[in-house]
Structure formats: structure tokens, C-alpha cells
Amino acid sequence: MADIQLNNVTKNYGKLEVVHGINLDIEHNEFVVLVGPSGCGKSTTLRMIAGLEEITGGEISIGGRVVNDLAPRKRDISMVFQNYALYPHMTVRENLGFGLKIAKQSKDIIEQRVNEAAAILSIEDLMDRTPAELSGGQRQRVAMGRAIVRHPQVFLFDEPLSNLDAKLRVQMRTEIKRLHQKVKTTIVYVTHDQVEAMTLADRIVVMKDGHIVQVGAPLDVFERPVDTFVASFIGSPPMNLIPGEIALQDGRLHVVFQAENTMPVPRDLADKVVEGQKVIFGFRADDMMPKAHSLPILGEAYDLRLAVDIAEPLGTETLLFSTFSGADIQTKMFNPRRVEPGEVMDFNCALDKTHLFDAQTGKSLRG
Amino acid sequence: MAMITKKKIGTVATWIMTFLLMIVICLPGLWVVLTGFRPNREILAKPAIWIPENLSLDNFAKIFGFGAEQIAIPVPAYFTNSLVIALTSTFIALLIGMSGGYAFARYRFKHKNGYFLGLMLSRTVPGIALSLPIFMVWSKLGLIDTKLGMIIIYVALNIPFTIWLIDGFFRQIPKEMSEAAQVDGCTRWQAFWQIEFPLAKSGVASAGIFAFLTSWNEYALASQLTRSTDSKTLPVGLMDFTAQFTIDWAGMSAMAVIIIVPALILTFLVQKHLIAGLTFGGVKG
Ligand SMILES: Nc1ncnc2c1ncn2[C@@H]1O[C@H](COP(=O)(O)OP(=O)(O)O)[C@@H](O)[C@H]1O
Ligand SMILES: [Mg+2]
């Protein structure tokens, strides 16, 4: 079993605390992605799990064993680094076999395991080259091969795809997912790219400024962000956020925006807000579409008219840019057609999917 | 057509310039080597004999104490002293250079830049300016005319440079290399010897050759601090060939050849590393 527990883990560099009391339980064979903007402490957290950074406070255990004072080599982990860190003076074969050689495995076992890993990653043809003779994607594969060859309990990845070009990144992303299905192990994966996080993770851990903000399955985090930070960080395009104030109109609570625009408070949130409360109204591009160009709306729909400033056709869908009460918002349109700049369209808002956040704390009022 | 001719002329001109420059640089050296194989008679002949008529190993036999003509200069002892002093001081300077270079490249510590600057500034003091203080301290410590005394001086002379050069090499090696090795099952020590050292060995080799040549060729300090066959080195021994009224040019040149040859051999052996060392020809993987 290779479950991982982080128990109130902190990290200081000198006087500066960069990770503040993190708690996280990672299950056996789970694929967990730590995601957050650069500098939020993802790498530091991962490196503490690896044993490459000392843990200032708290406790980390792997497979039920506290590893705080264990050297990396005793933790039964492997790691793929952002710059791959392949050994330049060794061939691919030697790179893959290095860990086994250090562990004093027999030649036969080394050969067999190396070949097995090479087959999984389709790098059999590269075995006698040195890292300098490989392309970025091939180096990436070799780095993953080196990680799986020892059959460790845990794989750690630190932004492994960020040095690849966009196309290769998408391809390798799928490979990593496939790898996890073939080689069942616990994976902790660090990235600043929310798309990678969404596509790869069983569970996403959103971090900010050394804290964990939200943990959950990708769709849960996408659909129920706990605050405005997660709402705007996860999902592309980011969630539209418009400040407003709660007021009673026609016997129902409404969010009143600048310039007299209003939007009814979703029914399930009606008892979470009070008149006069300052809030931030949030909705995803997919939940506000022009009529006749939208997906069927579940639950309550709200009609409004918007002028479209810019349209960005992406093929099956088109992104529409408008201004709403002083905020720039993005909406989506299916069944593409030409949109004239400034064209006024009738929109449908899927009210039940919208969000309300407290203006002061930024916390979601869905609770 | 015109283009090609222009280019050709350029190439030829470059070669001629290179050739002239090399003659200027090498001629004295070649002349010394040639002189080492000629008898004194021919060397001192007037008018000068430009094309050597007799070439022989007589001068070498003479200074090593074989053959008919004997001289009273203990070249084998000087040679041994030079070798022991240069090799030992190089070895120690390399060990310290490697530890120091690694520490400067890999660790954060207080006043790091200050220490580094201090090391480099120590190189701005001409060695000979220190000869008097060293002489006084060494005579108190009984280190005058000992190999140990010279070794200590040469180690001190060489470590700023070895640290600086080796630091540059370790700095080029991403620290993730060592970390990957540690995750792969190495101790820090193993990771160093298996991964980081092989990648930095060009730097270590070039630092080594520079340190060796410095110690091997150094004259000024050695001439002040060595007296006898206990510690006198080859460059100092050269002066033994000057008597009050005469200079044994043949013997001196033969000895110069003996000084030059090991240095040349060593340089050739490590020249691949030397080039990497001088160009900092990376380890990008
Ligand atoms: N060796 C270090 N010394 C001092 N501060 C560091 C060191 N490494 C990282 N930090 C700081 O710790 C914070 C978290 O860094 P990191 O974990 O690398 O962020 P991320 O991987 O999320 O981009 C950053 O503010 C960074 O400046
Ligand atoms: Mg990072």
C-alpha cells in the first residue's frame, strides 16, 4: 500500500514560511495533481514528499511509515523533473538501469526490467543514444522510463510537460494517463496548468500562497469552486465574476449590478444571502449562451440582451466577448454563424448553475 | 570568381599570420630544445653556427651523471623534489578545490560572495611580495628548505584558482542531476561520485594541470625558500649552471628540456579536458 499523508506540514526557508500547515490524504494508486500559480509552494511540497527538502514542521508518511527523517533513496519513490535530469554521460539504457545497478540487482534482472520499461514507453530504438541525441519528447519518455523501472510505490512529477511544445504536451499528457492505467501506482503530479490538472487528476489539490484552497475531483472543483480564486483559476475561459449587491425586487432577491442591471438570485441560494449584502456573481461561459445557439438549459433560465463586441470562432463553438455592468465577460455560442461586432443578441442564462461569492472573503455562498 | 579569390587570399593571409605568430612564440622554446642537444663548443662558436652539426644526448648524460664529462649538479634530486612538490600540492589543491568549488556552487551560506571575493582578491597579491613574510614565518616553523614548506605555499597559491574553476563546472550541472540520483537510490556521496564528478571532471582536470604547471614552473618563491637537495626544484636548479664567470649553456638547456617535457606530456594527455575547461564546454544533457 502506498497511501500518502501530509499532516500539518510546514516549510520554512530561513525565517520565511512558504508552506503553511498543509493537510492532505492521498489514497493508494490515486492520481493527485497539485495545481496553482507559480510560487505557491507546489514544488516545495512535492520535494518534501521526495525527501529532497527538509520538512520544517508536521509529518509526512508514505504507506503508513513516517518518512520525515528518511533519505530519498529509502522512501521507495521515483521522480520526474521538469528538466528531466537525465544523466548526460550515460546512454539511455544506462540511465534506465542506473537505479537498479545502485541497488545491486543482477545483470539479468536489470536487463529484463529495463527492456520492460522501454517497451511500455516505446523507446526501444533509443537505447544506445545519449540524452544529448534525443528530442524533447524522447527525453521526456526516457525520464518516465527511469521512473518506472524500479517499480516504486510512488511517482512524483514536477511540471514534466512544461518544456515541451503545445502539441507534444497534449500527446504526452495522454501518455502519462495511459501510463498510470498500465502501471498502477500512486502519483503526485505538480503543474501550474489547470488543463493538465483537469485532464489527468483523480483528485485536484488547488494551492495558493502556501495553502491548500480546495481538494476534489476535477469536475467537482470545476462546478463548485470554494472561492473566487479557484473559480477564476480552474476552467478555461475563467469564470466571469461581476460585483453586485443584493436587493429585493418584485418580491424576489436580486443581484443588482452597476448601471441598473439585475439578475435574480438562484433559488437554492436565496436563503444564503441578505438584502444589502455585497456579493460577486459568477457564471461560466457555457452557462450564458445566445438563444438558438445554446445547449438545453436545465432548471431556471433567465433571459437578457447583450451586445457582442468580439467573436472568436473556435470551430464547434464560438467565444463571445461583451461588457456587462462594467465587467468584461465571455460567453459561448454553438452552431456557429457570423456575428457582427456590436450585434445585440438574446441570451439565456442557466441560473441554477451560477455562483455567488461573498464580496469581502471571496468565499462561495454555496457552502 | 572574385569572391572566391578574395576568400582564398583571406585564408592564406590568416595562415601566414598564424605561422609568423607561432614562430615568435615557439622559436625561443625550440632553440632551447635544440641547444640542449648540442655541445657547448658549437653553441658558443663565433660566428654562430645556425644549422646544428653535432646532435647528441651527451648533455643529458652529463647532467644525470653518466658518461665521460661529470658535473656536480644533482639533477635527479631536483627532479624528484619538483615532482613530489608539484604532484602533492596539485593533489591537495584539487581536493580542496573540489570541496570548495562544490560548496560554493551548491550551498547557500552567509557571506558566500564575500568569501569568494576574498579568495579571488588573494590572487591579486604578487607571490614574490609575500616572500619576506613567508621567509620569516617559515624560519620560525622550521619549514625553510623543506618540501612540506613548498607544498604548503603552492597549495595556498593554487586553491583560489582551482576553487574558482571547479565551482564554475559544478554550477553548470543542474542540481536535479544529483537529486535524481538520490531518488534513484544513491547516497549524497554516491550521487557525487557517480554523477556530478564525472560531469565535472573536465574542470577538475584543467584545474589540475594549471595547478601542476604553476608549481612545476614556479621560480621566484622557490629560489628564496629552498637551499639544498632537500627541497630545491628544477627551475631553481637551473641557476646552478651559472658559475661566477661562465654559464654552462648546454647543461642548462638540457635541464630546461627536462623541465619542459613532463609538462608537455601532461598537457597533451589532458588536452581534450583542457579545451573543455577553457571554453567551459558544458554538460547540457
Ligand atoms: N531554496 C529556496 N530558498 C528560499 N526560498 C525558496 C527556495 N525555494 C523556493 N522558495 C520560495 O518558496 C516559494 C514556493 O516555491 P515553489 O514550491 O518552487 O513554488 P511552485 O513550485 O509552486 O512554483 C516561492 O515563493 C519561492 O520563492
Ligand atoms: Mg515549481
XYZ file of C-alpha atoms and ligand atoms in Angstrom:
680
model
C 0.000 0.000 0.000
C 1.274 3.416 -0.912
C -1.027 5.949 0.559
C 0.496 9.295 1.490
C -0.463 11.503 4.411
C 0.611 15.085 4.929
C -0.116 16.144 8.423
C 0.122 19.851 9.187
C 3.251 20.113 7.067
C 5.135 23.402 7.051
C 8.257 24.557 5.297
C 10.478 27.498 6.136
C 13.349 28.908 4.170
C 15.179 30.711 6.913
C 12.558 32.875 8.598
C 10.220 32.805 5.641
C 7.403 30.249 5.827
C 6.402 29.192 2.314
C 4.158 26.204 3.095
C 1.683 26.754 5.909
C 0.411 23.657 7.663
C -0.822 21.512 4.795
C -3.083 18.523 5.413
C -3.663 16.021 2.636
C -4.513 12.345 2.361
C -3.592 10.627 -0.870
C -5.002 7.187 -1.436
C -3.267 4.109 -2.751
C -2.993 4.244 -6.576
C -4.580 7.640 -6.710
C -3.506 10.248 -9.277
C -3.361 13.536 -7.417
C -2.448 16.813 -9.085
C -1.178 19.796 -7.133
C -2.107 22.866 -9.136
C -1.692 26.555 -8.501
C 0.035 29.667 -9.781
C 3.814 29.709 -9.850
C 5.425 30.282 -6.458
C 2.541 28.866 -4.436
C 4.618 26.047 -2.945
C 3.736 23.065 -5.150
C 7.308 22.041 -5.894
C 8.337 22.568 -2.313
C 5.538 20.280 -1.163
C 6.447 17.633 -3.726
C 10.122 17.843 -2.820
C 9.273 17.362 0.839
C 7.417 14.175 -0.106
C 10.500 13.110 -2.090
C 12.851 13.909 0.766
C 14.777 16.488 -1.229
C 13.679 19.282 1.100
C 13.690 19.048 4.834
C 10.280 19.218 6.481
C 10.209 22.142 8.893
C 7.102 21.057 10.789
C 4.429 18.387 10.725
C 4.647 14.860 9.444
C 4.658 13.058 6.124
C 4.038 9.337 5.891
C 4.151 7.044 2.908
C 2.499 3.653 3.146
C 1.876 4.165 6.843
C 5.547 4.855 7.579
C 6.645 8.295 8.772
C 9.339 9.424 6.382
C 10.312 12.799 7.842
C 13.882 11.731 8.504
C 14.312 9.191 5.711
C 16.699 9.892 2.853
C 15.066 9.972 -0.603
C 16.581 6.608 -1.509
C 14.786 4.954 1.390
C 11.334 6.226 0.502
C 10.695 3.924 -2.457
C 9.680 6.739 -4.746
C 10.753 7.991 -8.114
C 10.604 11.424 -9.554
C 10.425 13.048 -12.996
C 11.946 16.509 -13.021
C 10.940 19.480 -15.129
C 14.333 19.482 -16.893
C 14.300 15.637 -16.903
C 17.745 15.481 -15.212
C 18.876 12.596 -17.378
C 22.494 11.653 -16.760
C 24.303 13.164 -19.762
C 27.297 10.834 -19.605
C 25.207 7.668 -19.817
C 23.253 6.084 -22.633
C 19.502 5.740 -22.383
C 19.984 2.113 -21.345
C 22.395 3.104 -18.581
C 20.095 5.901 -17.488
C 17.222 3.462 -17.099
C 19.332 0.826 -15.363
C 21.176 3.183 -13.039
C 18.825 2.847 -10.065
C 18.818 -0.927 -10.315
C 22.589 -1.020 -10.609
C 22.925 1.088 -7.473
C 20.538 -1.324 -5.756
C 22.953 -4.105 -6.774
C 20.421 -6.040 -8.833
C 21.720 -8.836 -11.041
C 22.528 -8.143 -14.694
C 19.621 -10.317 -15.829
C 17.054 -8.518 -13.729
C 18.375 -5.126 -14.807
C 18.209 -6.108 -18.460
C 14.721 -7.516 -18.138
C 13.311 -4.550 -16.223
C 14.972 -2.023 -18.499
C 13.560 -3.747 -21.567
C 10.150 -3.921 -19.982
C 10.157 -0.199 -19.221
C 11.481 0.578 -22.699
C 8.621 -1.408 -24.216
C 5.999 0.376 -22.118
C 7.286 3.756 -23.284
C 8.223 2.679 -26.838
C 11.819 3.813 -26.561
C 13.468 0.543 -27.617
C 15.117 2.241 -30.605
C 16.773 4.900 -28.488
C 18.532 2.658 -26.011
C 22.088 3.298 -27.178
C 21.830 7.048 -27.615
C 22.902 9.622 -25.085
C 20.438 12.217 -23.793
C 22.050 14.887 -25.980
C 20.942 12.922 -29.041
C 17.265 12.903 -28.069
C 14.433 15.299 -28.817
C 12.447 16.882 -26.015
C 9.629 14.342 -26.223
C 12.076 11.430 -26.273
C 13.897 12.773 -23.217
C 10.563 13.044 -21.506
C 9.864 9.390 -22.254
C 13.272 8.292 -21.014
C 12.744 10.263 -17.814
C 9.445 8.427 -17.293
C 11.127 5.141 -18.123
C 13.749 5.789 -15.498
C 10.946 6.455 -13.038
C 9.019 3.237 -13.639
C 11.932 0.828 -13.985
C 12.392 0.358 -10.243
C 8.673 -0.353 -9.616
C 8.497 2.251 -6.850
C 5.464 2.750 -4.642
C 5.030 6.398 -5.632
C 5.730 8.504 -8.713
C 6.347 12.185 -8.287
C 6.169 14.514 -11.282
C 7.251 18.156 -11.151
C 5.885 20.021 -14.171
C 7.134 17.295 -16.519
C 5.471 18.717 -19.625
C 6.258 22.397 -19.330
C 9.378 22.209 -21.509
C 7.513 20.666 -24.438
C 5.764 22.460 -27.269
C 1.981 22.625 -27.185
C 1.288 19.690 -29.478
C 3.716 17.338 -27.772
C 2.413 18.425 -24.407
C -1.071 17.242 -25.275
C 0.305 13.966 -26.628
C 2.487 13.271 -23.577
C -0.394 14.171 -21.291
C -2.346 11.289 -22.744
C 0.712 9.048 -22.420
C 1.022 9.845 -18.742
C -2.610 8.994 -18.215
C -2.132 5.756 -20.133
C 0.969 5.016 -18.087
C -0.999 5.357 -14.889
C -3.569 2.907 -16.189
C -0.848 0.401 -17.143
C 1.431 0.818 -14.139
C -0.936 1.231 -11.230
C 0.815 3.371 -8.653
C 0.211 6.397 -6.534
C 1.095 9.543 -8.487
C 1.588 13.043 -7.185
C 1.824 15.439 -10.079
C 2.652 19.142 -9.937
C 1.609 21.627 -12.586
C 0.600 25.258 -12.951
C -1.544 24.350 -15.954
C -5.160 23.816 -14.930
C -5.956 21.925 -18.152
C -3.306 19.336 -17.261
C -4.744 19.152 -13.783
C -8.304 18.698 -15.022
C -7.417 16.070 -17.597
C -5.046 13.945 -15.523
C -6.227 14.003 -11.964
C -8.388 11.676 -9.984
C -8.275 14.472 -7.483
C -7.125 18.066 -7.802
C -5.437 19.951 -5.000
C -5.615 23.688 -5.658
C -2.910 25.631 -3.848
C -2.354 29.326 -3.302
C 0.333 31.133 -1.305
C 1.405 28.003 0.565
C -2.127 26.942 1.498
C -4.431 24.303 0.090
C -7.549 26.087 -1.101
C -9.629 23.205 -2.375
C -9.373 19.461 -2.848
C -11.724 17.496 -5.027
C -12.449 15.583 -8.197
C -11.791 17.743 -11.277
C -15.480 18.216 -12.112
C -16.405 18.970 -8.513
C -13.771 21.661 -8.341
C -14.900 22.977 -11.704
C -18.562 23.030 -10.783
C -18.308 24.035 -7.154
C -15.281 26.265 -6.633
C -14.965 27.260 -2.979
C -13.903 30.797 -3.738
C -13.285 33.332 -6.476
C -9.615 32.306 -6.746
C -10.460 28.716 -7.649
C -13.324 29.920 -9.843
C -11.035 32.037 -11.954
C -8.043 29.645 -11.850
C -9.759 26.409 -12.839
C -11.554 26.251 -16.148
C -10.925 27.913 -19.464
C -12.074 30.531 -20.118
C -12.064 31.621 -16.450
C -15.366 32.132 -14.699
C -16.985 35.543 -15.255
C -17.095 37.446 -11.972
C -19.208 40.582 -11.576
C -19.559 42.532 -8.311
C -23.049 43.496 -7.190
C -25.361 43.971 -4.208
C -28.369 42.003 -3.027
C -31.697 43.808 -3.151
C -35.363 42.860 -3.059
C -37.211 43.439 -6.353
C -40.694 42.261 -7.228
C -40.761 40.026 -4.173
C -37.569 38.182 -5.069
C -33.912 38.732 -4.075
C -31.839 40.049 -6.950
C -28.212 40.886 -7.514
C -28.096 44.496 -8.590
C -25.067 45.422 -10.648
C -23.741 48.745 -11.797
C -25.897 50.531 -14.353
C -29.128 49.079 -13.036
C -28.569 45.613 -14.466
C -30.028 42.885 -12.297
C -30.062 39.120 -12.087
C -32.305 37.037 -9.828
C -30.577 35.120 -7.042
C -30.694 31.383 -7.848
C -33.423 29.745 -5.807
C -31.131 27.423 -3.867
C -29.044 30.410 -2.737
C -31.954 32.608 -1.691
C -31.617 31.814 1.996
C -27.815 32.261 1.957
C -27.910 35.997 1.290
C -29.466 39.047 2.890
C -30.584 42.349 1.480
C -27.745 44.839 1.149
C -25.038 42.181 1.136
C -22.165 42.846 -1.245
C -21.552 39.805 -3.439
C -19.753 38.667 -6.546
C -21.892 36.989 -9.130
C -20.147 34.268 -11.123
C -21.032 32.204 -14.155
C -19.126 30.153 -16.703
C -19.128 30.981 -20.403
C -21.089 27.793 -21.065
C -23.928 28.934 -18.847
C -24.764 32.060 -20.775
C -25.459 31.469 -24.454
C -27.418 33.194 -27.190
C -30.827 31.585 -27.729
C -30.817 29.195 -30.663
C -27.101 28.707 -30.132
C -27.188 27.153 -26.707
C -27.292 23.765 -25.102
C -30.611 22.850 -23.498
C -30.824 24.569 -20.148
C -31.616 22.549 -17.066
C -33.500 24.351 -14.335
C -34.358 28.014 -14.342
C -33.339 30.143 -17.289
C -33.036 33.908 -17.246
C -33.264 35.999 -20.381
C -31.179 39.034 -21.101
C -29.889 41.024 -24.050
C -26.225 41.700 -24.571
C -24.194 43.450 -27.220
C -21.352 41.273 -28.517
C -18.119 43.218 -29.076
C -15.900 40.478 -30.396
C -16.496 36.917 -31.591
C -13.753 34.275 -31.664
C -14.827 31.258 -33.728
C -13.078 28.091 -32.499
C -14.892 25.623 -34.761
C -17.722 23.895 -32.967
C -18.040 26.768 -30.561
C -17.532 30.500 -30.702
C -16.363 32.661 -27.797
C -18.267 35.902 -27.446
C -16.863 38.929 -25.629
C -19.184 41.538 -24.156
C -19.324 44.152 -21.436
C -21.815 43.755 -18.643
C -22.148 46.439 -15.984
C -18.550 47.481 -16.406
C -17.123 43.946 -16.344
C -15.667 42.176 -19.359
C -17.419 38.853 -19.752
C -17.053 35.868 -22.027
C -19.926 33.735 -23.227
C -20.185 30.857 -25.638
C -22.174 30.066 -28.772
C -22.746 26.750 -30.505
C -23.910 26.206 -34.114
C -21.582 28.895 -35.383
C -22.713 31.782 -37.515
C -21.233 35.151 -38.337
C -21.574 37.722 -35.600
C -21.300 41.396 -36.468
C -19.314 43.496 -33.996
C -21.765 45.273 -31.710
C -24.605 42.930 -32.605
C -27.196 42.663 -29.865
C -28.258 39.111 -29.098
C -30.805 37.469 -26.826
C -29.086 35.340 -24.195
C -30.229 32.594 -21.890
C -28.528 32.309 -18.530
C -28.653 28.928 -16.766
C -29.420 30.496 -13.423
C -29.129 27.329 -11.332
C -25.512 26.924 -12.404
C -24.410 30.395 -11.436
C -22.444 31.182 -8.300
C -22.484 33.791 -5.593
C -19.383 34.683 -3.623
C -19.082 36.947 -0.636
C -17.507 40.184 -1.862
C -15.296 40.519 1.202
C -13.961 36.995 1.758
C -14.359 35.735 -1.802
C -15.842 32.506 -0.381
C -18.616 30.747 -2.251
C -22.009 31.166 -0.640
C -22.989 27.651 -1.643
C -21.092 26.497 1.437
C 35.045 34.132 -59.066
C 36.226 37.342 -57.470
C 34.558 36.298 -54.268
C 36.363 33.001 -54.144
C 39.755 34.613 -54.780
C 39.140 37.160 -52.077
C 38.229 34.404 -49.655
C 41.305 32.403 -50.620
C 43.596 35.362 -50.110
C 42.000 35.862 -46.728
C 42.664 32.251 -45.755
C 46.263 32.370 -46.918
C 46.851 35.623 -45.087
C 45.393 34.114 -41.912
C 47.737 31.157 -42.182
C 50.780 33.331 -42.776
C 49.926 35.471 -39.760
C 49.361 32.397 -37.618
C 52.654 30.948 -38.786
C 54.587 34.134 -38.008
C 52.966 34.385 -34.612
C 53.744 30.772 -33.784
C 57.389 31.292 -34.813
C 57.665 34.227 -32.451
C 56.088 32.206 -29.654
C 57.830 28.915 -30.253
C 61.257 29.865 -31.542
C 62.893 30.509 -28.164
C 61.489 27.247 -26.872
C 62.635 25.332 -29.931
C 66.044 26.962 -29.712
C 66.394 25.876 -26.087
C 65.462 22.327 -27.011
C 67.904 22.330 -29.918
C 70.635 23.774 -27.741
C 70.095 21.006 -25.252
C 71.338 18.529 -27.847
C 74.413 20.493 -28.967
C 77.876 20.703 -27.475
C 78.978 23.914 -25.762
C 81.631 24.341 -28.395
C 79.088 24.686 -31.137
C 76.716 26.816 -29.091
C 79.340 29.403 -28.310
C 81.019 29.342 -31.718
C 81.683 32.660 -33.416
C 80.399 33.269 -35.983
C 77.246 31.438 -34.874
C 76.551 28.029 -36.350
C 72.900 28.207 -37.282
C 72.464 24.693 -38.627
C 73.400 22.182 -35.898
C 76.273 19.905 -36.930
C 76.507 17.592 -33.929
C 73.363 16.451 -32.154
C 73.777 14.077 -29.223
C 72.452 13.110 -25.815
C 75.796 13.944 -24.215
C 74.430 16.905 -22.272
C 71.676 14.780 -20.734
C 74.085 12.012 -19.844
C 76.300 14.635 -18.291
C 73.731 16.241 -16.040
C 72.403 12.896 -14.893
C 75.958 11.887 -14.005
C 76.679 9.326 -16.732
C 79.314 9.452 -19.435
C 82.759 10.918 -19.604
C 82.162 14.503 -18.523
C 80.791 14.802 -14.972
C 79.231 17.840 -13.414
C 78.409 18.473 -9.796
C 74.749 19.285 -10.132
C 72.309 16.813 -8.506
C 69.669 16.893 -11.213
C 67.947 13.626 -10.188
C 67.380 15.029 -6.705
C 65.976 18.290 -8.086
C 63.764 16.325 -10.420
C 62.418 14.221 -7.567
C 61.825 17.323 -5.447
C 59.973 19.046 -8.260
C 57.861 16.008 -8.913
C 56.983 15.384 -5.267
C 56.253 19.026 -4.555
C 54.234 19.648 -7.720
C 52.224 16.426 -7.565
C 51.440 16.624 -3.866
C 50.493 20.289 -3.943
C 48.347 19.725 -7.025
C 46.592 16.808 -5.417
C 45.824 18.751 -2.259
C 44.815 21.866 -4.186
C 42.439 19.716 -6.225
C 40.872 18.112 -3.166
C 40.333 21.489 -1.558
C 39.282 22.984 -4.884
C 36.701 20.276 -5.356
C 35.233 20.589 -1.877
C 35.328 24.370 -2.001
C 34.035 24.598 -5.553
C 31.222 22.200 -4.750
C 30.294 24.137 -1.641
C 30.257 27.476 -3.459
C 28.231 26.001 -6.310
C 25.676 24.055 -4.290
C 25.174 25.500 -0.839
C 23.845 28.759 0.459
C 25.727 30.170 3.398
C 26.311 33.546 4.992
C 28.791 35.910 3.361
C 29.251 33.493 0.457
C 30.045 36.240 -2.027
C 32.399 37.859 0.446
C 34.411 34.673 0.875
C 34.526 34.167 -2.853
C 35.689 37.707 -3.482
C 38.306 37.313 -0.760
C 39.671 34.211 -2.440
C 39.897 35.963 -5.770
C 41.482 39.088 -4.271
C 44.212 36.951 -2.744
C 45.333 36.307 -6.300
C 45.990 39.984 -6.878
C 48.963 39.935 -4.485
C 52.138 39.003 -6.378
C 53.602 35.884 -4.782
C 57.069 37.380 -4.538
C 55.745 40.239 -2.392
C 54.983 37.637 0.228
C 58.423 36.079 0.151
C 59.803 38.051 3.066
C 56.896 37.415 5.472
C 56.804 33.792 4.415
C 60.534 33.538 4.933
C 60.229 34.857 8.477
C 57.305 32.639 9.414
C 58.814 29.598 7.735
C 62.125 30.036 9.523
C 60.270 30.152 12.841
C 58.409 26.995 11.903
C 61.472 25.263 10.522
C 59.926 24.961 7.094
C 62.737 26.654 5.186
C 64.339 24.263 2.730
C 61.714 21.547 3.197
C 59.406 20.010 0.616
C 56.499 20.463 3.024
C 57.146 24.190 3.155
C 56.976 24.479 -0.609
C 53.926 22.230 -0.827
C 52.013 24.438 1.615
C 52.908 27.551 -0.350
C 51.904 26.067 -3.673
C 48.641 24.721 -2.289
C 47.818 28.195 -0.998
C 48.809 29.702 -4.331
C 46.634 27.317 -6.289
C 43.411 26.901 -4.350
C 41.741 30.194 -5.295
C 42.103 29.225 -8.917
C 41.060 25.589 -8.518
C 38.024 26.590 -6.444
C 37.025 29.194 -8.988
C 37.359 26.886 -11.975
C 35.726 23.865 -10.365
C 32.915 25.985 -8.920
C 32.099 27.077 -12.464
C 31.819 23.471 -13.550
C 29.616 22.296 -10.710
C 27.456 25.361 -11.194
C 26.727 24.188 -14.750
C 25.449 20.833 -13.584
C 21.795 21.186 -12.623
C 21.313 20.189 -9.011
C 18.471 17.964 -10.187
C 21.108 15.522 -11.504
C 22.265 14.784 -8.022
C 18.693 14.767 -6.742
C 17.607 12.329 -9.434
C 20.467 10.059 -8.425
C 19.465 10.285 -4.782
C 15.887 9.385 -5.619
C 17.332 6.569 -7.740
C 18.944 5.089 -4.655
C 22.240 6.911 -4.175
C 23.564 8.478 -1.026
C 24.719 12.066 -1.491
C 28.273 10.757 -1.608
C 27.441 8.171 -4.284
C 25.491 10.749 -6.245
C 28.558 12.963 -6.203
C 30.997 10.332 -7.411
C 28.661 8.631 -9.864
C 27.020 11.661 -11.432
C 28.434 15.031 -10.533
C 32.119 14.190 -10.536
C 32.135 12.526 -13.981
C 30.340 15.570 -15.364
C 32.794 17.984 -13.792
C 35.946 16.043 -14.456
C 36.991 18.271 -17.356
C 37.042 21.120 -14.890
C 38.949 19.108 -12.326
C 41.440 18.009 -14.965
C 42.083 21.511 -16.224
C 42.317 22.888 -12.719
C 44.801 20.081 -12.049
C 47.025 20.873 -14.988
C 47.077 24.575 -14.201
C 47.935 23.879 -10.599
C 50.650 21.439 -11.627
C 52.221 23.846 -14.116
C 52.173 26.675 -11.590
C 54.022 24.576 -9.023
C 56.303 22.927 -11.561
C 57.482 26.187 -13.130
C 57.487 28.478 -10.103
C 60.870 30.072 -9.545
C 60.655 33.263 -7.505
C 59.470 31.855 -4.177
C 61.334 28.587 -4.506
C 64.611 30.436 -5.080
C 64.142 32.248 -1.744
C 63.000 29.328 0.345
C 64.995 26.341 -0.881
C 68.679 25.772 -0.379
C 69.769 22.210 -0.801
C 68.915 18.935 -2.437
C 66.303 18.536 0.333
C 63.891 20.788 -1.477
C 65.456 22.613 -4.414
C 63.288 22.332 -7.512
C 64.307 22.165 -11.159
C 63.755 25.849 -12.053
C 65.922 26.865 -9.097
C 68.439 24.194 -10.047
C 68.866 25.863 -13.421
C 70.840 28.577 -11.718
C 73.426 26.019 -10.615
C 74.748 26.146 -14.158
C 75.822 29.723 -13.734
C 79.242 29.984 -12.185
C 80.928 33.222 -11.356
C 82.382 33.730 -14.798
C 80.810 31.116 -17.019
C 77.430 29.728 -17.869
C 77.075 26.122 -18.966
C 74.535 26.838 -21.673
C 74.442 23.241 -22.905
C 73.740 21.772 -19.490
C 71.235 24.473 -18.683
C 69.348 23.865 -21.918
C 69.335 20.119 -21.371
C 67.847 20.699 -17.950
C 65.285 23.106 -19.408
C 64.238 20.309 -21.740
C 63.805 18.063 -18.739
C 61.546 20.699 -17.179
C 59.541 21.211 -20.351
C 58.959 17.599 -21.356
C 56.846 16.345 -18.406
C 54.726 19.490 -18.599
C 54.214 18.939 -22.314
C 53.317 15.285 -21.873
C 50.823 16.099 -19.160
C 49.280 18.862 -21.225
C 48.855 16.535 -24.182
C 47.304 13.855 -22.011
C 44.602 16.137 -20.741
C 44.289 18.483 -23.682
C 40.772 17.331 -24.506
C 39.696 18.271 -20.995
C 41.773 21.412 -21.135
C 39.840 22.725 -24.099
C 36.567 21.895 -22.392
C 37.927 23.561 -19.302
C 38.888 26.745 -21.062
C 35.699 27.068 -23.052
C 33.511 25.860 -20.203
C 32.132 23.428 -22.775
C 29.016 22.499 -20.901
C 27.307 19.341 -19.901
C 23.938 20.243 -21.271
C 22.136 16.936 -21.453
N 15.719 27.387 -1.837
C 14.835 28.354 -1.589
N 15.151 29.372 -0.767
C 14.274 30.355 -0.491
N 13.025 30.402 -0.974
C 12.644 29.426 -1.794
C 13.522 28.343 -2.160
N 12.857 27.512 -2.997
C 11.636 28.058 -3.155
N 11.499 29.184 -2.438
C 10.276 30.031 -2.348
O 9.222 29.209 -1.923
C 8.020 29.535 -2.594
C 7.433 28.298 -3.226
O 8.270 27.840 -4.231
P 7.918 26.588 -5.149
O 7.487 25.477 -4.274
O 9.069 26.350 -6.047
O 6.695 27.142 -5.971
P 5.941 26.456 -7.201
O 6.556 25.139 -7.487
O 4.507 26.349 -6.766
O 6.088 27.419 -8.336
C 8.375 30.594 -3.614
O 7.955 31.828 -3.093
C 9.862 30.548 -3.706
O 10.388 31.823 -3.945
Mg 7.644 24.512 -9.243
